Coordinates of C-alpha atoms and ligand atoms in Angstrom, one line a residue:
M1 CA -3.6 -33.2 51.3
N2 CA -4.9 -30.8 48.7
S3 CA -3.1 -27.9 50.4
R4 CA 0.2 -29.9 50.4
A5 CA 0.0 -30.6 46.7
A6 CA -0.8 -27.0 46.0
K7 CA 2.2 -25.8 48.1
P8 CA 4.8 -25.4 45.3
I9 CA 2.5 -22.9 43.7
F10 CA 2.7 -20.6 46.6
S11 CA 6.4 -20.8 47.2
F12 CA 9.0 -18.3 46.1
P13 CA 9.2 -19.2 42.3
F14 CA 5.5 -18.4 42.3
A15 CA 6.3 -14.8 43.1
A16 CA 8.9 -14.6 40.4
M17 CA 6.5 -16.1 38.0
L18 CA 3.8 -13.5 38.9
K19 CA 6.3 -10.7 38.4
N20 CA 6.5 -11.4 34.7
F21 CA 2.8 -10.6 34.5
Q22 CA 3.3 -7.1 35.8
P23 CA 2.7 -5.4 32.4
L24 CA -0.8 -6.9 32.4
R25 CA -1.8 -4.8 35.4
V26 CA -3.3 -2.1 33.3
Y27 CA -5.8 -4.6 31.7
F28 CA -6.7 -6.0 35.1
V29 CA -7.4 -2.4 36.3
Q30 CA -9.3 -1.5 33.2
N31 CA -11.5 -4.6 33.4
R32 CA -11.8 -4.5 37.2
W33 CA -15.6 -4.4 37.3
A34 CA -16.1 -7.2 34.8
L35 CA -13.5 -9.2 36.9
V36 CA -15.2 -8.4 40.3
I37 CA -18.7 -9.3 39.0
G38 CA -17.3 -12.4 37.2
L39 CA -15.4 -13.6 40.2
L40 CA -18.4 -13.0 42.5
S41 CA -20.6 -15.0 40.1
L42 CA -18.0 -17.8 40.2
L43 CA -18.1 -17.8 44.0
L44 CA -21.8 -17.9 44.0
V45 CA -21.8 -20.9 41.6
D46 CA -19.3 -22.6 44.0
L47 CA -21.5 -21.9 47.0
L48 CA -24.5 -23.4 45.2
Q49 CA -22.5 -26.4 44.2
V50 CA -21.5 -27.2 47.8
I51 CA -25.1 -26.7 48.9
I52 CA -26.4 -29.5 46.6
P53 CA -25.0 -32.4 48.7
L54 CA -26.7 -30.9 51.7
V55 CA -30.1 -30.9 49.9
I56 CA -29.4 -34.6 48.9
K57 CA -28.5 -35.4 52.5
K58 CA -31.8 -33.9 53.7
A59 CA -33.7 -35.9 51.1
I60 CA -32.1 -39.2 52.0
D61 CA -32.5 -38.6 55.8
L62 CA -36.2 -37.8 55.1
L63 CA -36.6 -41.1 53.3
V64 CA -34.9 -43.0 56.1
T65 CA -37.2 -41.5 58.8
Q66 CA -40.4 -41.7 56.9
T67 CA -43.3 -39.5 58.1
P68 CA -46.7 -38.6 56.5
E69 CA -45.2 -35.3 55.1
T70 CA -42.2 -37.1 53.5
G71 CA -43.8 -36.9 50.0
S72 CA -44.3 -33.2 49.9
L73 CA -41.0 -32.5 51.7
L74 CA -39.2 -34.6 49.1
F75 CA -41.0 -32.6 46.4
R76 CA -39.7 -29.4 48.0
Q77 CA -36.1 -30.7 48.0
G78 CA -36.5 -31.6 44.3
G79 CA -37.7 -28.0 43.6
I80 CA -34.7 -26.6 45.4
I81 CA -32.3 -28.7 43.3
V82 CA -33.9 -27.5 40.1
A83 CA -33.8 -23.9 41.3
I84 CA -30.1 -24.3 42.2
A85 CA -29.3 -25.9 38.8
L86 CA -31.0 -23.0 37.0
T87 CA -29.1 -20.4 39.0
I88 CA -25.8 -22.2 38.5
A89 CA -26.4 -22.2 34.7
M90 CA -27.2 -18.5 34.7
F91 CA -24.2 -17.4 36.7
R92 CA -21.9 -19.8 35.0
Y93 CA -22.8 -17.9 31.8
V94 CA -22.1 -14.6 33.5
W95 CA -18.6 -15.5 34.7
R96 CA -17.6 -17.2 31.5
R97 CA -18.6 -14.1 29.5
L98 CA -16.9 -11.6 31.9
I99 CA -13.7 -13.5 32.8
L100 CA -13.0 -15.1 29.5
G101 CA -14.0 -11.8 27.9
H102 CA -11.4 -10.1 30.0
S103 CA -8.8 -12.6 28.8
R104 CA -9.7 -11.7 25.2
K105 CA -9.2 -8.0 26.0
V106 CA -5.8 -8.8 27.5
E107 CA -4.9 -10.7 24.3
Q108 CA -6.0 -7.8 22.2
G109 CA -4.3 -5.1 24.3
L110 CA -1.1 -7.1 24.3
R111 CA -1.1 -7.7 20.6
N112 CA -1.7 -4.0 19.8
R113 CA 1.0 -3.0 22.2
M114 CA 3.5 -5.4 20.8
Y115 CA 2.7 -4.5 17.2
G116 CA 2.8 -0.8 18.0
H117 CA 6.1 -1.3 19.7
L118 CA 7.5 -3.4 16.8
Q119 CA 6.7 -0.5 14.5
T120 CA 9.1 1.8 16.4
L121 CA 12.0 -0.6 16.4
P122 CA 14.9 0.2 14.0
L123 CA 15.6 -1.8 10.9
S124 CA 18.5 -3.3 12.6
F125 CA 16.2 -5.2 15.0
F126 CA 14.4 -6.9 12.0
Q127 CA 17.7 -7.7 10.4
K128 CA 18.7 -9.7 13.5
T129 CA 15.3 -11.2 14.1
K130 CA 13.5 -13.3 11.5
T131 CA 10.1 -11.8 11.0
G132 CA 8.4 -15.2 10.5
D133 CA 9.7 -16.5 13.9
L134 CA 8.7 -13.3 15.5
M135 CA 5.1 -13.6 14.4
A136 CA 4.8 -17.3 15.2
R137 CA 6.2 -16.8 18.6
A138 CA 4.1 -13.8 19.3
I139 CA 0.9 -15.7 18.3
N140 CA 1.7 -18.7 20.6
D141 CA 2.9 -16.5 23.4
I142 CA 0.0 -14.2 23.4
N143 CA -2.3 -17.2 23.4
A144 CA -0.6 -18.7 26.4
V145 CA -0.9 -15.4 28.3
R146 CA -4.6 -15.2 27.4
M147 CA -5.1 -18.8 28.8
A148 CA -3.3 -17.9 32.0
S149 CA -5.2 -14.7 32.6
G150 CA -8.6 -16.3 31.8
M151 CA -8.8 -20.0 32.5
G152 CA -5.8 -19.8 34.7
L153 CA -7.5 -17.3 36.9
V154 CA -10.7 -19.3 37.0
A155 CA -9.0 -22.6 37.8
L156 CA -7.0 -20.9 40.5
V157 CA -10.0 -19.2 42.2
D158 CA -12.6 -21.8 41.5
G159 CA -10.3 -24.8 42.3
S160 CA -9.1 -23.5 45.6
V161 CA -12.5 -22.1 46.8
L162 CA -14.4 -25.2 45.8
G163 CA -11.7 -27.5 47.0
I164 CA -11.4 -25.9 50.4
A165 CA -15.2 -25.7 50.8
A166 CA -15.8 -29.3 49.8
I167 CA -13.0 -30.5 52.1
G168 CA -14.5 -28.3 54.9
F169 CA -17.9 -29.9 54.6
M170 CA -16.4 -33.3 54.4
M171 CA -14.5 -32.7 57.6
S172 CA -17.7 -31.5 59.3
I173 CA -19.2 -34.8 58.5
D174 CA -16.2 -36.9 59.6
L175 CA -12.6 -35.9 60.0
K176 CA -11.0 -39.3 59.8
L177 CA -13.0 -40.4 56.8
T178 CA -12.0 -37.2 55.0
L179 CA -8.3 -37.6 55.6
I180 CA -8.4 -41.2 54.4
A181 CA -10.6 -40.4 51.3
L182 CA -8.1 -37.7 50.3
I183 CA -5.1 -40.1 50.1
P184 CA -5.3 -40.4 46.2
A185 CA -5.7 -36.6 45.8
P186 CA -2.0 -35.7 45.3
V187 CA -1.7 -38.3 42.6
V188 CA -4.6 -36.7 40.7
V189 CA -3.0 -33.3 41.0
I190 CA 0.4 -34.5 39.8
L191 CA -1.0 -36.6 37.0
T192 CA -3.1 -33.8 35.8
K193 CA -0.1 -31.5 35.7
I194 CA 1.9 -34.0 33.7
L195 CA -0.9 -34.9 31.3
T196 CA -2.1 -31.3 30.7
R197 CA 1.4 -30.3 29.9
R198 CA 1.8 -33.1 27.4
M199 CA -1.5 -32.3 25.9
S200 CA -0.8 -28.6 25.3
K201 CA 2.6 -29.5 23.8
G202 CA 0.9 -32.1 21.6
F203 CA -1.7 -29.6 20.6
E204 CA 0.9 -27.0 19.7
T205 CA 2.8 -29.5 17.5
V206 CA -0.4 -30.5 15.8
Q207 CA -1.1 -26.8 15.0
S208 CA 2.4 -26.2 13.7
T209 CA 2.4 -29.3 11.5
F210 CA -0.9 -28.2 10.2
S211 CA 0.5 -24.8 9.2
D212 CA 3.5 -26.6 7.6
L213 CA 1.1 -28.7 5.6
T214 CA -1.0 -25.7 4.5
E215 CA 2.1 -23.8 3.6
R216 CA 3.4 -26.8 1.5
V217 CA 0.1 -27.1 -0.3
R218 CA -0.1 -23.3 -1.0
E219 CA 3.4 -23.4 -2.4
A220 CA 2.6 -26.4 -4.5
F221 CA -0.1 -24.5 -6.2
A222 CA 1.6 -21.1 -6.3
G223 CA 4.6 -22.8 -8.0
I224 CA 2.6 -25.1 -10.2
R225 CA 4.0 -23.7 -13.4
V226 CA 7.6 -24.2 -12.3
I227 CA 6.7 -27.7 -11.0
K228 CA 5.1 -28.7 -14.3
A229 CA 7.9 -27.1 -16.4
H230 CA 10.4 -29.2 -14.5
N231 CA 8.4 -32.4 -14.4
R232 CA 8.4 -32.4 -10.6
E233 CA 4.8 -33.3 -10.0
A234 CA 5.6 -36.7 -8.4
W235 CA 8.3 -35.2 -6.2
E236 CA 6.0 -32.4 -5.1
Y237 CA 3.2 -34.8 -4.4
T238 CA 5.5 -36.9 -2.1
R239 CA 6.5 -33.7 -0.2
V240 CA 2.8 -32.9 0.4
K241 CA 2.1 -36.5 1.3
T242 CA 4.9 -36.6 3.9
E243 CA 3.7 -33.4 5.5
G244 CA 0.2 -34.9 5.6
E245 CA 1.5 -38.1 7.3
R246 CA 3.3 -36.1 9.9
Y247 CA 0.1 -34.2 10.6
I248 CA -1.8 -37.4 11.1
A249 CA 0.9 -38.9 13.3
E250 CA 1.0 -35.9 15.6
N251 CA -2.8 -36.0 15.8
M252 CA -2.7 -39.7 16.8
K253 CA -0.1 -38.9 19.5
L254 CA -2.4 -36.2 20.9
A255 CA -5.4 -38.5 20.7
K256 CA -3.5 -41.2 22.7
T257 CA -2.6 -38.7 25.5
L258 CA -6.2 -37.6 25.6
A259 CA -7.4 -41.2 25.7
V260 CA -5.1 -42.0 28.6
F261 CA -6.1 -38.9 30.6
F262 CA -9.7 -39.6 31.6
P263 CA -9.5 -43.3 32.4
V264 CA -6.4 -42.7 34.6
M265 CA -8.2 -39.9 36.4
T266 CA -11.2 -42.1 36.9
I267 CA -9.1 -44.8 38.5
F268 CA -7.7 -42.5 41.1
T269 CA -10.9 -40.6 41.8
N270 CA -12.7 -43.9 42.2
A271 CA -10.0 -45.2 44.6
G272 CA -11.2 -42.4 47.0
L273 CA -14.8 -43.5 46.4
A274 CA -14.0 -47.1 47.2
I275 CA -12.4 -46.1 50.5
V276 CA -15.5 -44.0 51.4
I277 CA -17.9 -46.8 50.5
L278 CA -16.0 -49.3 52.6
L279 CA -15.2 -47.2 55.6
G280 CA -18.1 -44.7 55.4
G281 CA -20.5 -47.5 54.9
R282 CA -19.4 -49.1 58.1
Y283 CA -19.7 -45.7 59.9
A284 CA -23.3 -45.4 58.6
I285 CA -24.2 -48.9 59.7
S286 CA -22.8 -48.3 63.2
G287 CA -24.8 -45.0 63.2
S288 CA -21.9 -42.6 63.8
I289 CA -23.0 -40.9 60.5
T290 CA -26.5 -40.8 59.0
P291 CA -27.2 -42.4 55.5
G292 CA -27.7 -38.8 54.3
D293 CA -24.2 -37.9 55.5
F294 CA -22.8 -40.9 53.7
V295 CA -24.4 -39.9 50.4
A296 CA -23.5 -36.2 50.9
F297 CA -19.9 -37.3 51.6
I298 CA -19.7 -39.1 48.3
S299 CA -21.2 -36.1 46.5
Y300 CA -18.5 -33.9 48.0
L301 CA -15.8 -36.3 47.0
N302 CA -17.2 -36.2 43.5
L303 CA -17.3 -32.4 43.6
L304 CA -13.6 -32.5 44.5
T305 CA -12.5 -34.1 41.3
W306 CA -12.4 -30.8 39.4
P307 CA -10.5 -28.8 42.1
M308 CA -7.8 -31.6 42.2
M309 CA -7.4 -31.4 38.4
A310 CA -7.6 -27.6 38.5
M311 CA -4.6 -27.5 40.8
G312 CA -2.5 -29.5 38.4
W313 CA -3.7 -27.6 35.4
V314 CA -3.3 -24.1 36.9
T315 CA 0.4 -24.5 37.6
N316 CA 0.8 -25.4 34.0
L317 CA -1.2 -22.5 32.7
L318 CA 0.6 -20.0 34.9
Q319 CA 4.0 -21.4 34.2
R320 CA 3.5 -21.3 30.5
G321 CA 1.9 -17.9 30.6
S322 CA 4.7 -16.6 32.7
A323 CA 7.4 -18.0 30.3
S324 CA 5.5 -16.4 27.4
M325 CA 5.1 -13.1 29.2
R326 CA 8.9 -13.1 29.8
R327 CA 9.5 -13.4 26.1
I328 CA 7.0 -10.7 25.3
N329 CA 8.5 -8.4 27.9
R330 CA 11.9 -8.9 26.3
I331 CA 10.5 -7.6 23.0
L332 CA 8.7 -4.8 24.7
E333 CA 11.9 -3.8 26.5
E334 CA 13.8 -3.6 23.2
V335 CA 14.4 0.1 22.8
P336 CA 14.0 1.9 19.5
D337 CA 17.6 3.0 19.0
I338 CA 16.7 5.7 16.5
T339 CA 14.7 8.0 18.6
D340 CA 13.5 11.6 18.7
P341 CA 15.8 14.2 20.1
V342 CA 15.3 14.9 23.8
P343 CA 14.1 18.5 24.3
S344 CA 17.1 20.5 25.7
Q345 CA 16.9 22.1 29.1
G346 CA 15.3 25.5 29.2
V347 CA 12.6 24.7 26.7
S348 CA 9.8 24.6 29.1
D349 CA 6.8 24.0 26.8
G350 CA 8.2 20.7 25.7
T351 CA 8.4 21.6 22.0
L352 CA 11.5 20.4 20.3
P353 CA 13.8 23.3 19.8
E354 CA 14.6 22.6 16.1
E355 CA 11.1 22.1 15.0
S356 CA 10.1 25.8 15.0
N357 CA 13.5 26.9 13.7
L358 CA 13.3 24.9 10.5
K359 CA 14.0 27.4 7.8
P360 CA 11.4 28.0 5.2
V361 CA 13.9 27.0 2.5
E362 CA 13.3 23.4 1.8
G363 CA 15.3 20.8 -0.1
A364 CA 18.9 21.3 1.1
I365 CA 21.1 18.4 2.3
E366 CA 24.5 18.6 3.7
I367 CA 26.7 15.7 4.7
R368 CA 29.9 16.4 6.6
G369 CA 32.5 13.8 7.0
L370 CA 30.1 10.8 7.3
S371 CA 31.5 7.4 8.0
L372 CA 29.3 4.4 8.7
K373 CA 30.0 0.9 9.7
Y374 CA 27.4 -1.9 9.9
P375 CA 27.6 -3.8 13.2
G376 CA 29.8 -6.9 12.9
Q377 CA 31.2 -5.8 9.5
G378 CA 34.9 -5.3 9.1
D379 CA 35.0 -2.4 6.7
D380 CA 33.2 1.0 6.8
A381 CA 30.3 1.0 4.4
L382 CA 30.8 4.7 4.0
K383 CA 34.1 6.5 4.5
N384 CA 34.3 10.2 5.3
I385 CA 31.6 11.3 2.8
C386 CA 31.1 15.0 2.2
L387 CA 28.3 16.2 0.0
K388 CA 26.2 19.3 -0.4
I389 CA 23.0 19.2 -2.3
N390 CA 21.1 22.4 -2.9
T391 CA 17.4 23.1 -3.2
S392 CA 15.9 22.0 -6.6
E393 CA 19.0 20.1 -7.6
T394 CA 18.9 16.6 -9.1
V395 CA 21.8 14.5 -8.1
A396 CA 22.6 11.0 -9.3
V397 CA 24.7 8.6 -7.2
V398 CA 26.6 6.0 -9.1
G399 CA 28.8 3.1 -8.2
R400 CA 29.2 -0.6 -8.4
V401 CA 27.1 -3.0 -6.4
G402 CA 28.2 -2.7 -2.7
S403 CA 29.8 0.7 -3.1
G404 CA 27.5 2.2 -0.5
K405 CA 24.8 3.9 -2.5
S406 CA 21.8 2.4 -0.6
T407 CA 23.5 3.0 2.7
L408 CA 24.1 6.7 1.8
L409 CA 20.4 7.2 0.8
Q410 CA 19.0 5.4 3.9
V411 CA 20.9 7.7 6.2
I412 CA 18.9 10.8 5.1
P413 CA 15.5 9.7 6.5
R414 CA 17.4 8.1 9.4
L415 CA 16.5 4.5 8.4
L416 CA 20.1 4.0 9.5
D417 CA 21.4 6.2 12.3
V418 CA 24.4 8.5 12.1
Q419 CA 26.7 10.4 14.4
E420 CA 25.6 13.9 15.4
D421 CA 26.8 16.8 13.3
T422 CA 27.2 14.8 10.1
V423 CA 23.9 15.0 8.2
F424 CA 22.0 18.2 7.9
V425 CA 18.6 18.7 6.2
D426 CA 17.5 22.2 5.5
G427 CA 20.2 23.5 7.8
S428 CA 19.3 21.3 10.8
D429 CA 21.2 18.3 12.2
I430 CA 18.8 15.4 11.4
R431 CA 19.5 14.0 14.9
K432 CA 17.7 17.1 16.2
I433 CA 14.7 17.0 13.9
P434 CA 11.7 15.0 15.2
L435 CA 11.6 11.8 13.1
K436 CA 8.1 12.5 12.0
T437 CA 9.0 16.0 10.7
L438 CA 12.0 14.6 8.9
R439 CA 10.3 11.7 7.3
E440 CA 7.4 13.9 6.2
K441 CA 9.7 15.8 4.0
I442 CA 11.1 12.8 2.2
G443 CA 9.6 10.6 -0.5
F444 CA 11.7 7.5 -0.3
V445 CA 11.6 4.6 -2.7
S446 CA 13.8 1.7 -1.8
Q447 CA 15.2 -1.1 -3.9
E448 CA 12.5 -3.6 -2.9
A449 CA 9.1 -2.6 -4.1
F450 CA 6.9 -3.6 -1.2
L451 CA 3.1 -3.6 -1.6
F452 CA 0.5 -4.6 1.0
S453 CA -2.4 -6.9 0.4
D454 CA -4.8 -4.0 0.0
T455 CA -6.3 -2.0 -2.9
I456 CA -4.1 -0.1 -5.3
R457 CA -5.5 3.1 -4.0
N458 CA -4.7 2.3 -0.4
N459 CA -1.2 1.2 -1.3
V460 CA -0.5 4.5 -3.0
V461 CA -2.4 6.9 -0.6
F462 CA -0.9 5.0 2.3
G463 CA -3.1 6.5 4.9
R464 CA -2.2 10.1 4.2
D465 CA -4.9 12.7 4.5
G466 CA -6.1 15.2 2.0
I467 CA -5.1 13.4 -1.2
S468 CA -7.7 13.9 -3.9
D469 CA -8.4 11.5 -6.7
Q470 CA -6.8 14.0 -9.1
D471 CA -3.5 14.0 -7.0
L472 CA -3.6 10.2 -7.1
K473 CA -4.1 10.1 -10.8
D474 CA -1.3 12.6 -11.4
A475 CA 1.1 10.6 -9.4
L476 CA 0.2 7.4 -11.1
R477 CA 0.5 9.1 -14.5
A478 CA 3.9 10.4 -13.7
A479 CA 5.0 7.0 -12.5
G480 CA 3.8 5.7 -15.9
I481 CA 1.2 3.2 -14.6
L482 CA -2.1 5.1 -14.7
E483 CA -3.2 3.5 -18.0
E484 CA -2.5 0.0 -16.9
I485 CA -4.5 0.5 -13.7
Q486 CA -7.4 2.0 -15.5
G487 CA -7.3 -1.1 -17.8
L488 CA -8.0 -3.3 -14.8
E489 CA -11.6 -4.3 -14.1
N490 CA -11.7 -2.6 -10.7
G491 CA -9.3 0.2 -11.5
L492 CA -7.9 1.9 -8.4
D493 CA -9.9 -0.4 -6.2
T494 CA -8.2 -3.6 -7.5
M495 CA -7.0 -5.8 -4.6
L496 CA -3.4 -6.7 -4.6
G497 CA -1.6 -9.6 -3.0
E498 CA -2.3 -13.1 -2.0
R499 CA -6.0 -13.0 -2.6
G500 CA -5.9 -10.4 -5.3
T501 CA -4.1 -9.4 -8.5
T502 CA -0.4 -10.1 -8.8
L503 CA 1.6 -7.4 -10.4
S504 CA 4.8 -7.7 -12.4
G505 CA 8.1 -6.5 -10.8
G506 CA 8.1 -3.4 -13.0
Q507 CA 4.4 -2.6 -12.1
R508 CA 5.2 -2.9 -8.4
Q509 CA 8.2 -0.6 -8.7
R510 CA 6.1 2.0 -10.5
L511 CA 3.4 1.8 -7.9
T512 CA 5.9 2.4 -5.1
I513 CA 7.2 5.4 -7.0
A514 CA 3.6 6.8 -7.3
R515 CA 3.4 6.3 -3.5
A516 CA 6.4 8.7 -3.1
L517 CA 5.1 11.1 -5.7
V518 CA 1.6 11.6 -4.3
G519 CA 2.8 13.5 -1.3
S520 CA 4.9 15.9 -3.3
F521 CA 7.7 15.9 -0.8
P522 CA 10.5 18.5 -0.8
F523 CA 12.9 15.5 -1.3
L524 CA 12.6 12.5 -3.5
I525 CA 15.0 9.7 -3.1
L526 CA 14.9 6.9 -5.6
D527 CA 17.2 3.9 -4.9
D528 CA 17.4 1.9 -8.1
A529 CA 13.6 2.2 -8.2
L530 CA 13.1 1.3 -11.8
S531 CA 15.5 -1.5 -12.3
M532 CA 12.7 -3.9 -13.5
V533 CA 11.3 -1.7 -16.3
D534 CA 13.0 -1.4 -19.6
T535 CA 15.4 1.4 -20.3
R536 CA 13.0 3.3 -22.6
T537 CA 10.2 3.2 -20.0
E538 CA 12.6 4.2 -17.2
E539 CA 13.7 7.2 -19.3
G540 CA 10.1 8.3 -20.0
I541 CA 9.1 8.0 -16.3
L542 CA 12.1 9.8 -15.0
N543 CA 11.5 12.6 -17.5
Q544 CA 8.0 13.0 -16.2
I545 CA 9.0 12.9 -12.6
L546 CA 11.8 15.4 -13.0
D547 CA 9.6 17.7 -15.0
R548 CA 7.1 17.7 -12.2
R549 CA 9.7 18.2 -9.6
S550 CA 12.0 20.7 -11.3
N551 CA 11.8 23.0 -8.3
K552 CA 12.4 20.3 -5.7
T553 CA 15.4 18.2 -4.7
N554 CA 15.9 14.7 -6.2
L555 CA 18.4 12.1 -5.3
I556 CA 18.6 9.2 -7.6
V557 CA 20.5 5.9 -7.8
S558 CA 20.4 4.1 -11.0
H559 CA 22.7 1.9 -13.0
R560 CA 21.4 3.2 -16.3
V561 CA 23.3 5.9 -18.2
S562 CA 20.2 7.4 -19.7
T563 CA 18.8 8.1 -16.3
I564 CA 22.0 9.4 -14.8
R565 CA 22.5 11.8 -17.7
R566 CA 19.5 14.0 -16.7
A567 CA 21.0 14.8 -13.3
D568 CA 22.5 18.2 -12.7
R569 CA 25.4 16.5 -11.0
I570 CA 26.8 13.0 -10.7
V571 CA 28.5 11.7 -7.5
V572 CA 30.5 8.5 -7.9
L573 CA 31.0 6.1 -5.0
D574 CA 33.6 3.4 -4.8
R575 CA 34.0 1.1 -1.8
G576 CA 32.3 3.6 0.4
E577 CA 34.3 6.6 -0.8
R578 CA 33.3 9.5 -2.8
V579 CA 35.8 9.2 -5.7
E580 CA 34.5 11.5 -8.4
E581 CA 31.9 14.2 -9.0
G582 CA 30.8 16.2 -12.0
T583 CA 28.6 16.2 -15.0
H584 CA 28.4 13.3 -17.4
D585 CA 30.7 14.9 -19.9
S586 CA 33.3 16.0 -17.4
L587 CA 33.4 12.6 -15.8
I588 CA 33.8 10.9 -19.2
A589 CA 36.6 13.2 -20.0
L590 CA 38.2 12.3 -16.6
G591 CA 38.4 8.7 -17.7
G592 CA 38.0 7.2 -14.2
V593 CA 35.6 4.9 -12.4
Y594 CA 32.5 6.6 -14.0
A595 CA 34.0 6.3 -17.5
T596 CA 34.5 2.5 -16.9
L597 CA 31.0 2.0 -15.5
Y598 CA 29.7 3.9 -18.5
E599 CA 31.5 1.7 -21.0
E600 CA 30.1 -1.4 -19.3
Q601 CA 26.6 0.1 -19.2
I602 CA 26.7 1.0 -22.9
Q603 CA 27.5 -2.6 -23.7
E604 CA 24.8 -3.9 -21.5
E605 CA 22.2 -1.7 -23.0
A606 CA 23.2 -2.8 -26.4
L607 CA 22.7 -6.4 -25.3
E608 CA 19.3 -5.5 -23.9
K609 CA 18.2 -4.0 -27.2
E610 CA 19.3 -7.1 -29.1
T611 CA 17.2 -9.5 -26.9
Ligands
ADP701 P1 24.9 -0.5 -3.0 O1 23.6 0.1 -2.7 O2 25.8 0.5 -3.6 O3 24.9 -1.7 -3.7 P2 25.0 -0.9 -0.1 O4 24.9 0.4 0.5 O5 23.8 -1.7 -0.2 O6 25.6 -0.8 -1.6 O7 26.1 -1.7 0.6 C1 27.4 -1.1 1.0 C2 28.2 -2.2 1.8 O8 27.6 -2.4 3.0 C3 28.3 -3.5 1.1 O9 29.6 -4.0 1.4 C4 27.3 -4.3 1.8 O10 27.7 -5.7 1.9 C5 27.2 -3.7 3.2 N1 25.9 -3.8 3.8 C6 24.7 -3.3 3.3 N2 23.7 -3.6 4.1 C7 24.2 -4.2 5.1 C8 23.6 -4.7 6.4 N3 22.3 -4.6 6.6 N4 24.4 -5.3 7.2 C9 25.7 -5.5 7.0 N5 26.3 -5.0 5.9 C10 25.6 -4.4 5.0
MG702 MG1 21.8 -0.7 -3.3

């Protein structure tokens, strides 16, 4: 009966299911000794478990046929039971440590692999996939895989071995009795499958409602000023209360499922027991089996409860794990579309040809006829741009919002990919320079000032080697934030983020600039990097930076005239096209796009001064 119920597991879909687990092979190989010893311990425990009923049978039969030695013999049987129990306890500990430890290692390996892989994926991947979803899914999926490769493996091996052994012993006692006693078994298997699935779903819902609740509470306190300012306390309270009620409701649902599970199981396992007592009892009376056999049989039937449930549970664990693995594989198969150049033929030592050829001159950029279109967008974001920037030049890029400034700047460190033969850095096509080499040359500060929940020092040094405290302070000074940091209680070691200090927008921007200054890169690219500080401060900081970097190449986007004025050259973009170029004075004289932008800017700055 048991084997019939277990049949769907071993049919074709099972093979397809297992195939998804293929990437886990490496962990199974790595942990092979732990697994071998763990599984052997598991088998030993199973063996001891099936011996127990034999010891009981012996004891009962001794009682039935009383002799003068019965007392001491019974004592011996008791001793054996105690010894078996102790050994079982010991080896159960061993297999739990080793096999569940293995599943934790699978979890860790998979998480590292996935995270490492995600780091290599292009920005376009993160634009089409919501990061929050990605993380939530990854956590649930990796959990399901851990369960499958730990408890799933145990339930499969333990359930089938113990099940087959117990049924074997039962059959050796009486074949017909065994077959009849097993009639309720398939029901137990199927019910377990249904109930465990419902339980794990319920458990997941409880977890996710709990995280919704925590998030709601966190938000309520983080936004307490806004809530109070708008008199929204009662409204916010209701929102938290609703989440709380949902959490309780989901918990109750789960509790109900759990409450149903064990009583229902007991009914069906006891149905088997009833059959045995009725029928087996008659056999014992008629003498075709001994009273010891009768009791042993009942013990085996009892022992069989877990394998029956394990069979139902294991299909769930493996199915869920397999579905999760399929989703994880899909992410792992996602290829980084911006990749390093492939070494050309004839370069036998595997070094990339352009790496050694990089000219000692540093700081030149050349763009030849660059057009770029975002996927799914109608218009080109950049149209046939040509631009040459020489070493130690400072070039400003100006244009209205959406004119393509950020797009142009992101192309240079290949945050967006371009056609071959369009963008050259220091004389080499950027498509042929290894990404690491290219990005090591460029200090890039984007529009959004992103800081990590870490110390100020770590946020600025950013894992780079060989940066002294003096370098760090110089960079912070040039970014105009050193004094403010030294004013903090913990100075450079102040923690930022959720559990630390919160900085203002302007402070964040200046810290991210310091991050790009501390490496003293040949290229510095600032994309509207000081929009949140006032005009005066921006001017001061830029003067500092440009003085420090007078012999290096700087590419700056800003909407502030005072900033733009310091550039050697101004390039004007309009709807993705390079429309004007020159010095501030020549462009004003031209009376085109730049002149108009300048007018608007002057008025805006006047307004800013007033307020
Ligand atoms: P700017 O920095 O000058 O404000 P951008 O380079 O950000 O301009 O944008 C240029 C154009 O490309 C705009 O029309 C903008 O809508 C579009 N664009 C920018 N980023 C994306 C993106 N990730 N996906 C699709 N379109 C984009
Ligand atoms: Mg921009």
